[in-house]
């Protein structure tokens, strides 16, 4: 036993040291503060991908100068969703993720009229009207597919900065946010298109 115990201990320590020295990769990503406010669940501060990469999220990008931090803080003071004293709500979207966050929150809270009036692209609203449909048709679509839409929005929000979500330009003024094909079979909706208009970005299409 005098020989076996130290030998066993040495073997265990060796295994621990070996495991502790195994290389892994850490990526720091910035996540806008508004996204947590728009979410109906606590967003993770850290995610481990399949390849072992550790993704750590924060509301400030590491390594910025003081001037850059002040600039970022100033940008975050611009409310993308503002409610006045009389209860009126104004939606603003300066980036594709703003549109995604608005759509997610409005669908969750059944604010379909707000979506129709302020977030839906003029082109999309025009297609509804030309086909003999109107706000009622749009609201009906949102309500009928509310669960499936929320599943897509939640998954996109969770993996927005990972390879699970693909972001790409489509034309000169439109963007597409889509779930990676490996996830496609799990969701009814997998793509969310955004278009740039004179007063900001709008929801163009979902498919």
mmCIF file of C-alpha atoms in Angstrom:
data_model
loop_
_atom_site.group_PDB
_atom_site.id
_atom_site.type_symbol
_atom_site.label_atom_id
_atom_site.label_comp_id
_atom_site.label_asym_id
_atom_site.label_seq_id
_atom_site.Cartn_x
_atom_site.Cartn_y
_atom_site.Cartn_z
ATOM 1 C CA UNK A 1 0.000 0.000 0.000
ATOM 2 C CA UNK A 2 2.897 2.379 0.672
ATOM 3 C CA UNK A 3 3.913 2.007 -2.967
ATOM 4 C CA UNK A 4 0.463 1.901 -4.554
ATOM 5 C CA UNK A 5 -1.057 5.017 -2.930
ATOM 6 C CA UNK A 6 1.681 7.467 -4.043
ATOM 7 C CA UNK A 7 1.676 5.812 -7.460
ATOM 8 C CA UNK A 8 -2.089 6.198 -7.755
ATOM 9 C CA UNK A 9 -1.911 9.800 -6.546
ATOM 10 C CA UNK A 10 0.787 10.587 -9.093
ATOM 11 C CA UNK A 11 -1.328 9.075 -11.848
ATOM 12 C CA UNK A 12 -4.357 11.139 -10.819
ATOM 13 C CA UNK A 13 -2.306 14.347 -10.633
ATOM 14 C CA UNK A 14 -0.790 13.624 -14.015
ATOM 15 C CA UNK A 15 -4.258 13.189 -15.487
ATOM 16 C CA UNK A 16 -5.439 16.447 -13.932
ATOM 17 C CA UNK A 17 -2.441 18.372 -15.226
ATOM 18 C CA UNK A 18 -2.959 16.918 -18.683
ATOM 19 C CA UNK A 19 -6.633 17.926 -18.707
ATOM 20 C CA UNK A 20 -5.823 21.367 -17.357
ATOM 21 C CA UNK A 21 -3.294 22.022 -20.106
ATOM 22 C CA UNK A 22 -5.584 21.043 -22.954
ATOM 23 C CA UNK A 23 -5.904 24.110 -25.218
ATOM 24 C CA UNK A 24 -9.214 25.860 -25.821
ATOM 25 C CA UNK A 25 -10.317 29.104 -27.446
ATOM 26 C CA UNK A 26 -12.168 32.049 -25.916
ATOM 27 C CA UNK A 27 -14.001 34.642 -28.008
ATOM 28 C CA UNK A 28 -15.344 37.884 -26.567
ATOM 29 C CA UNK A 29 -18.457 39.263 -28.246
ATOM 30 C CA UNK A 30 -20.399 42.447 -27.649
ATOM 31 C CA UNK A 31 -24.150 42.102 -27.082
ATOM 32 C CA UNK A 32 -26.198 45.336 -27.129
ATOM 33 C CA UNK A 33 -27.930 46.095 -23.829
ATOM 34 C CA UNK A 34 -31.291 46.495 -25.571
ATOM 35 C CA UNK A 35 -31.337 42.824 -26.525
ATOM 36 C CA UNK A 36 -31.691 41.665 -22.929
ATOM 37 C CA UNK A 37 -34.477 44.178 -22.388
ATOM 38 C CA UNK A 38 -36.321 42.757 -25.393
ATOM 39 C CA UNK A 39 -35.879 39.140 -24.323
ATOM 40 C CA UNK A 40 -38.405 37.186 -22.305
ATOM 41 C CA UNK A 41 -35.654 35.106 -20.700
ATOM 42 C CA UNK A 42 -32.210 35.628 -19.210
ATOM 43 C CA UNK A 43 -29.604 35.588 -21.970
ATOM 44 C CA UNK A 44 -26.452 33.554 -21.256
ATOM 45 C CA UNK A 45 -23.205 35.361 -20.458
ATOM 46 C CA UNK A 46 -21.192 32.419 -21.774
ATOM 47 C CA UNK A 47 -21.777 29.711 -24.393
ATOM 48 C CA UNK A 48 -19.590 26.689 -25.249
ATOM 49 C CA UNK A 49 -19.733 25.692 -28.915
ATOM 50 C CA UNK A 50 -19.369 22.143 -30.236
ATOM 51 C CA UNK A 51 -15.692 22.689 -31.111
ATOM 52 C CA UNK A 52 -14.934 23.723 -27.527
ATOM 53 C CA UNK A 53 -14.820 27.454 -28.235
ATOM 54 C CA UNK A 54 -15.996 29.486 -25.241
ATOM 55 C CA UNK A 55 -17.965 32.587 -26.262
ATOM 56 C CA UNK A 56 -18.260 35.246 -23.552
ATOM 57 C CA UNK A 57 -20.792 38.019 -24.007
ATOM 58 C CA UNK A 58 -20.632 41.507 -22.552
ATOM 59 C CA UNK A 59 -22.267 44.857 -23.191
ATOM 60 C CA UNK A 60 -18.898 46.494 -23.872
ATOM 61 C CA UNK A 61 -16.325 45.368 -26.388
ATOM 62 C CA UNK A 62 -13.031 44.552 -24.559
ATOM 63 C CA UNK A 63 -9.967 46.640 -25.280
ATOM 64 C CA UNK A 64 -11.723 49.854 -26.302
ATOM 65 C CA UNK A 65 -10.178 53.229 -25.554
ATOM 66 C CA UNK A 66 -11.913 55.553 -23.104
ATOM 67 C CA UNK A 67 -13.095 57.721 -25.991
ATOM 68 C CA UNK A 68 -14.634 54.701 -27.699
ATOM 69 C CA UNK A 69 -16.342 53.627 -24.492
ATOM 70 C CA UNK A 70 -17.860 57.081 -24.101
ATOM 71 C CA UNK A 71 -19.065 56.947 -27.701
ATOM 72 C CA UNK A 72 -20.643 53.523 -27.118
ATOM 73 C CA UNK A 73 -22.318 54.731 -23.928
ATOM 74 C CA UNK A 74 -23.769 57.675 -25.839
ATOM 75 C CA UNK A 75 -25.148 55.349 -28.512
ATOM 76 C CA UNK A 76 -26.801 53.140 -25.907
ATOM 77 C CA UNK A 77 -28.638 56.170 -24.512
ATOM 78 C CA UNK A 78 -30.634 56.287 -27.754
ATOM 79 C CA UNK A 79 -33.764 54.316 -26.918
ATOM 80 C CA UNK A 80 -34.865 52.050 -29.753
ATOM 81 C CA UNK A 81 -38.253 51.617 -28.061
ATOM 82 C CA UNK A 82 -39.678 54.724 -26.456
ATOM 83 C CA UNK A 83 -42.972 55.110 -24.619
ATOM 84 C CA UNK A 84 -44.360 58.584 -23.951
ATOM 85 C CA UNK A 85 -46.456 59.665 -20.967
ATOM 86 C CA UNK A 86 -49.683 59.108 -22.917
ATOM 87 C CA UNK A 87 -48.698 55.510 -23.685
ATOM 88 C CA UNK A 88 -47.684 55.965 -27.343
ATOM 89 C CA UNK A 89 -44.783 53.727 -28.415
ATOM 90 C CA UNK A 90 -42.129 54.612 -31.001
ATOM 91 C CA UNK A 91 -39.895 51.906 -32.497
ATOM 92 C CA UNK A 92 -36.464 52.757 -33.916
ATOM 93 C CA UNK A 93 -34.156 50.342 -35.728
ATOM 94 C CA UNK A 94 -30.607 51.209 -36.801
ATOM 95 C CA UNK A 95 -29.271 47.651 -37.156
ATOM 96 C CA UNK A 96 -30.788 44.318 -38.253
ATOM 97 C CA UNK A 97 -30.727 43.041 -34.674
ATOM 98 C CA UNK A 98 -32.914 46.000 -33.633
ATOM 99 C CA UNK A 99 -35.609 44.839 -36.067
ATOM 100 C CA UNK A 100 -35.314 41.288 -34.784
ATOM 101 C CA UNK A 101 -35.634 42.450 -31.187
ATOM 102 C CA UNK A 102 -38.677 44.611 -31.965
ATOM 103 C CA UNK A 103 -40.394 41.820 -33.877
ATOM 104 C CA UNK A 104 -39.735 39.377 -31.053
ATOM 105 C CA UNK A 105 -41.067 41.688 -28.354
ATOM 106 C CA UNK A 106 -44.139 42.763 -30.329
ATOM 107 C CA UNK A 107 -45.057 39.180 -31.256
ATOM 108 C CA UNK A 108 -44.614 38.108 -27.642
ATOM 109 C CA UNK A 109 -46.812 40.956 -26.384
ATOM 110 C CA UNK A 110 -49.278 40.652 -29.285
ATOM 111 C CA UNK A 111 -48.598 44.232 -30.413
ATOM 112 C CA UNK A 112 -49.499 43.435 -34.006
ATOM 113 C CA UNK A 113 -50.806 46.901 -34.847
ATOM 114 C CA UNK A 114 -47.507 48.410 -33.711
ATOM 115 C CA UNK A 115 -45.684 46.004 -36.022
ATOM 116 C CA UNK A 116 -47.973 46.862 -38.942
ATOM 117 C CA UNK A 117 -47.717 50.632 -38.469
ATOM 118 C CA UNK A 118 -44.040 51.047 -37.574
ATOM 119 C CA UNK A 119 -41.928 47.956 -38.270
ATOM 120 C CA UNK A 120 -43.366 46.335 -41.378
ATOM 121 C CA UNK A 121 -41.660 47.403 -44.629
ATOM 122 C CA UNK A 122 -43.691 49.632 -46.925
ATOM 123 C CA UNK A 123 -43.164 47.108 -49.727
ATOM 124 C CA UNK A 124 -44.571 44.263 -47.616
ATOM 125 C CA UNK A 125 -47.557 46.308 -46.481
ATOM 126 C CA UNK A 126 -48.195 47.245 -50.130
ATOM 127 C CA UNK A 127 -48.222 43.579 -51.174
ATOM 128 C CA UNK A 128 -50.834 42.858 -48.498
ATOM 129 C CA UNK A 129 -53.062 45.700 -49.672
ATOM 130 C CA UNK A 130 -52.710 44.925 -53.392
ATOM 131 C CA UNK A 131 -53.752 41.322 -52.754
ATOM 132 C CA UNK A 132 -56.939 42.464 -51.029
ATOM 133 C CA UNK A 133 -55.621 41.860 -47.525
ATOM 134 C CA UNK A 134 -55.027 44.364 -44.738
ATOM 135 C CA UNK A 135 -53.905 44.732 -41.125
ATOM 136 C CA UNK A 136 -56.443 42.122 -40.019
ATOM 137 C CA UNK A 137 -54.830 39.554 -42.326
ATOM 138 C CA UNK A 138 -51.362 40.406 -41.013
ATOM 139 C CA UNK A 139 -52.485 40.183 -37.393
ATOM 140 C CA UNK A 140 -54.148 36.850 -38.150
ATOM 141 C CA UNK A 141 -50.903 35.499 -39.608
ATOM 142 C CA UNK A 142 -48.932 36.636 -36.544
ATOM 143 C CA UNK A 143 -51.415 35.126 -34.106
ATOM 144 C CA UNK A 144 -51.752 31.846 -35.998
ATOM 145 C CA UNK A 145 -47.970 31.418 -36.178
ATOM 146 C CA UNK A 146 -47.089 33.108 -32.898
ATOM 147 C CA UNK A 147 -45.542 30.015 -31.304
ATOM 148 C CA UNK A 148 -43.410 29.137 -34.331
ATOM 149 C CA UNK A 149 -42.276 32.733 -34.790
ATOM 150 C CA UNK A 150 -41.250 32.990 -31.134
ATOM 151 C CA UNK A 151 -39.256 29.756 -31.428
ATOM 152 C CA UNK A 152 -37.302 31.216 -34.345
ATOM 153 C CA UNK A 153 -36.799 34.597 -32.674
ATOM 154 C CA UNK A 154 -35.612 32.997 -29.430
ATOM 155 C CA UNK A 155 -33.157 30.725 -31.231
ATOM 156 C CA UNK A 156 -31.824 33.565 -33.340
ATOM 157 C CA UNK A 157 -31.435 35.719 -30.260
ATOM 158 C CA UNK A 158 -29.624 32.979 -28.351
ATOM 159 C CA UNK A 159 -27.171 32.259 -31.167
ATOM 160 C CA UNK A 160 -26.977 35.672 -32.824
ATOM 161 C CA UNK A 161 -23.199 35.921 -32.420
ATOM 162 C CA UNK A 162 -22.439 32.274 -33.114
ATOM 163 C CA UNK A 163 -22.221 30.175 -36.261
ATOM 164 C CA UNK A 164 -25.806 28.986 -35.620
ATOM 165 C CA UNK A 165 -27.053 32.255 -37.120
ATOM 166 C CA UNK A 166 -25.973 33.424 -40.580
ATOM 167 C CA UNK A 167 -26.142 37.131 -41.459
ATOM 168 C CA UNK A 168 -25.784 38.232 -45.071
ATOM 169 C CA UNK A 169 -26.563 41.090 -47.425
ATOM 170 C CA UNK A 170 -29.243 40.569 -50.089
ATOM 171 C CA UNK A 171 -29.016 43.395 -52.585
ATOM 172 C CA UNK A 172 -27.803 46.898 -51.811
ATOM 173 C CA UNK A 173 -30.217 47.752 -49.002
ATOM 174 C CA UNK A 174 -31.469 44.503 -47.485
ATOM 175 C CA UNK A 175 -30.179 41.926 -45.022
ATOM 176 C CA UNK A 176 -31.057 38.349 -44.201
ATOM 177 C CA UNK A 177 -30.763 36.707 -40.798
ATOM 178 C CA UNK A 178 -31.183 32.941 -41.043
ATOM 179 C CA UNK A 179 -30.651 29.872 -38.936
ATOM 180 C CA UNK A 180 -27.826 27.620 -40.056
ATOM 181 C CA UNK A 181 -29.068 24.792 -42.347
ATOM 182 C CA UNK A 182 -28.129 22.250 -39.683
ATOM 183 C CA UNK A 183 -30.943 23.701 -37.526
ATOM 184 C CA UNK A 184 -33.492 24.197 -40.292
ATOM 185 C CA UNK A 185 -35.444 20.978 -39.771
ATOM 186 C CA UNK A 186 -36.186 21.961 -36.159
ATOM 187 C CA UNK A 187 -38.110 25.155 -37.005
ATOM 188 C CA UNK A 188 -41.038 26.148 -39.206
ATOM 189 C CA UNK A 189 -39.520 29.583 -39.905
ATOM 190 C CA UNK A 190 -35.786 29.948 -40.531
ATOM 191 C CA UNK A 191 -35.213 33.269 -42.347
ATOM 192 C CA UNK A 192 -35.892 36.879 -41.370
ATOM 193 C CA UNK A 193 -35.324 39.649 -43.947
ATOM 194 C CA UNK A 194 -34.711 43.310 -43.152
ATOM 195 C CA UNK A 195 -34.710 46.264 -45.565
ATOM 196 C CA UNK A 196 -33.395 49.806 -45.210
ATOM 197 C CA UNK A 197 -35.926 52.629 -45.639
ATOM 198 C CA UNK A 198 -35.641 56.392 -45.202
ATOM 199 C CA UNK A 199 -36.632 56.255 -41.527
ATOM 200 C CA UNK A 200 -34.605 53.178 -40.542
ATOM 201 C CA UNK A 201 -34.613 49.418 -40.983
ATOM 202 C CA UNK A 202 -37.868 47.493 -41.403
ATOM 203 C CA UNK A 203 -39.178 43.921 -41.360
ATOM 204 C CA UNK A 204 -39.402 42.821 -45.000
ATOM 205 C CA UNK A 205 -40.249 39.114 -44.856
ATOM 206 C CA UNK A 206 -40.155 35.931 -42.832
ATOM 207 C CA UNK A 207 -40.012 32.465 -44.360
#
